[in-house]
Short mmCIF file of C-alpha atoms in Angstrom, two decimals:
data_model
loop_
_atom_site.label_atom_id
_atom_site.label_comp_id
_atom_site.label_asym_id
_atom_site.label_seq_id
_atom_site.Cartn_x
_atom_site.Cartn_y
_atom_site.Cartn_z
CA GLU A 1 79.58 -44.02 14.64
CA VAL A 2 77.55 -46.25 12.36
CA ILE A 3 76.95 -49.84 13.41
CA SER A 4 76.33 -52.10 10.44
CA PHE A 5 76.06 -55.80 9.68
CA SER A 6 77.34 -57.80 6.72
CA GLU A 7 75.94 -60.90 5.02
CA VAL A 8 78.20 -63.03 7.25
CA ASP A 9 76.29 -61.79 10.32
CA TYR A 10 73.08 -63.21 8.85
CA GLU A 11 74.40 -66.79 8.62
CA GLY A 12 71.85 -69.12 10.19
CA VAL A 13 69.24 -66.36 10.59
CA ARG A 14 65.86 -66.86 8.95
CA LEU A 15 64.68 -63.61 7.39
CA PRO A 16 62.60 -61.55 7.86
CA HIS A 17 62.95 -61.29 11.64
CA ASP A 18 62.63 -58.67 14.37
CA ASP A 19 64.28 -60.46 17.26
CA PRO A 20 65.31 -58.31 20.22
CA VAL A 21 69.01 -57.89 21.01
CA VAL A 22 70.58 -58.27 24.47
CA VAL A 23 73.73 -56.25 25.24
CA THR A 24 76.00 -55.18 28.09
CA LEU A 25 76.47 -51.42 28.64
CA MET A 26 78.11 -49.11 31.15
CA VAL A 27 75.42 -47.09 32.96
CA GLU A 28 76.60 -44.38 35.38
CA LEU A 29 79.97 -46.19 35.74
CA PHE A 30 78.32 -49.54 36.51
CA THR A 31 78.44 -52.47 34.08
CA MET A 32 74.85 -53.46 33.38
CA LYS A 33 74.41 -56.89 31.80
CA ARG A 34 71.44 -58.34 29.93
CA ILE A 35 69.99 -55.08 28.61
CA LEU A 36 67.15 -55.87 26.23
CA ILE A 37 67.00 -53.73 23.10
CA ASP A 38 63.62 -54.10 21.50
CA SER A 39 63.02 -51.85 18.49
CA GLY A 40 59.28 -52.30 18.93
CA CYS A 41 59.29 -50.54 22.31
CA SER A 42 59.14 -46.75 22.65
CA ALA A 43 60.24 -46.57 26.31
CA ASP A 44 63.61 -47.05 28.00
CA ILE A 45 62.78 -48.96 31.19
CA LEU A 46 65.00 -49.53 34.22
CA TYR A 47 63.52 -51.86 36.81
CA LYS A 48 63.56 -50.74 40.46
CA HIS A 49 66.00 -53.49 41.49
CA ALA A 50 68.56 -52.30 38.90
CA PHE A 51 67.95 -48.65 39.85
CA ASP A 52 68.59 -49.47 43.53
CA GLN A 53 71.91 -51.11 42.64
CA LEU A 54 73.04 -47.86 40.98
CA ARG A 55 72.73 -46.23 44.45
CA ILE A 56 71.05 -43.13 43.07
CA PRO A 57 68.77 -41.40 45.61
CA VAL A 58 65.08 -41.84 44.72
CA ASP A 59 64.54 -38.10 45.21
CA GLN A 60 66.48 -37.54 41.96
CA LEU A 61 63.61 -39.12 39.99
CA LYS A 62 61.44 -36.65 38.08
CA PRO A 63 57.68 -37.25 38.37
CA VAL A 64 55.98 -39.05 35.47
CA LYS A 65 52.20 -38.91 35.07
CA THR A 66 51.82 -41.15 32.01
CA PRO A 67 51.32 -44.85 32.78
CA LEU A 68 53.01 -47.59 30.73
CA ILE A 69 51.61 -50.88 29.50
CA SER A 70 53.77 -53.69 30.93
CA PHE A 71 55.08 -56.68 28.99
CA ALA A 72 52.18 -58.64 30.50
CA GLY A 73 49.65 -56.08 29.23
CA GLU A 74 48.97 -54.48 32.62
CA MET A 75 48.98 -50.72 33.27
CA VAL A 76 52.07 -49.73 35.28
CA HIS A 77 52.76 -46.35 36.90
CA PRO A 78 56.49 -45.49 36.73
CA LEU A 79 58.22 -44.27 39.89
CA GLY A 80 59.69 -41.46 37.80
CA SER A 81 62.26 -40.68 35.14
CA ILE A 82 65.95 -39.85 35.34
CA ASP A 83 68.72 -38.96 32.91
CA LEU A 84 71.63 -41.42 33.02
CA LEU A 85 74.94 -41.53 31.17
CA VAL A 86 75.21 -44.70 29.06
CA VAL A 87 78.50 -45.80 27.46
CA ALA A 88 78.55 -48.34 24.64
CA GLY A 89 81.63 -49.99 23.20
CA MET A 90 85.28 -49.76 24.11
CA ALA A 91 87.84 -47.14 23.10
CA PRO A 92 88.53 -46.20 20.37
CA ARG A 93 85.03 -47.36 19.24
CA GLN A 94 83.02 -45.97 22.10
CA THR A 95 80.07 -43.64 22.38
CA GLN A 96 78.42 -41.89 25.34
CA VAL A 97 74.72 -41.04 25.34
CA GLN A 98 72.57 -39.31 27.93
CA MET A 99 69.36 -41.37 28.16
CA THR A 100 66.13 -40.76 30.05
#
């Protein structure tokens, strides 16, 4: 389903802008708050602390050989990757996406 914005949504916003958006989503049946959506980033990152709270065994992570550049500019080696079910919205306007 298409998500769109009207002129009313831009009230008080100085254009042009590329501010990140923070949302709450359901990830593997857990409500995850303060998810940063940054259109300038090409990676979906889940910090170890959040991963641990999902109670998914670490052995389910798939190895990743490519390092990432952290928000601070440092090279970071991911623990691995995993596919997770993410649910956005509430019925009847809800979508489910499998994300890595």
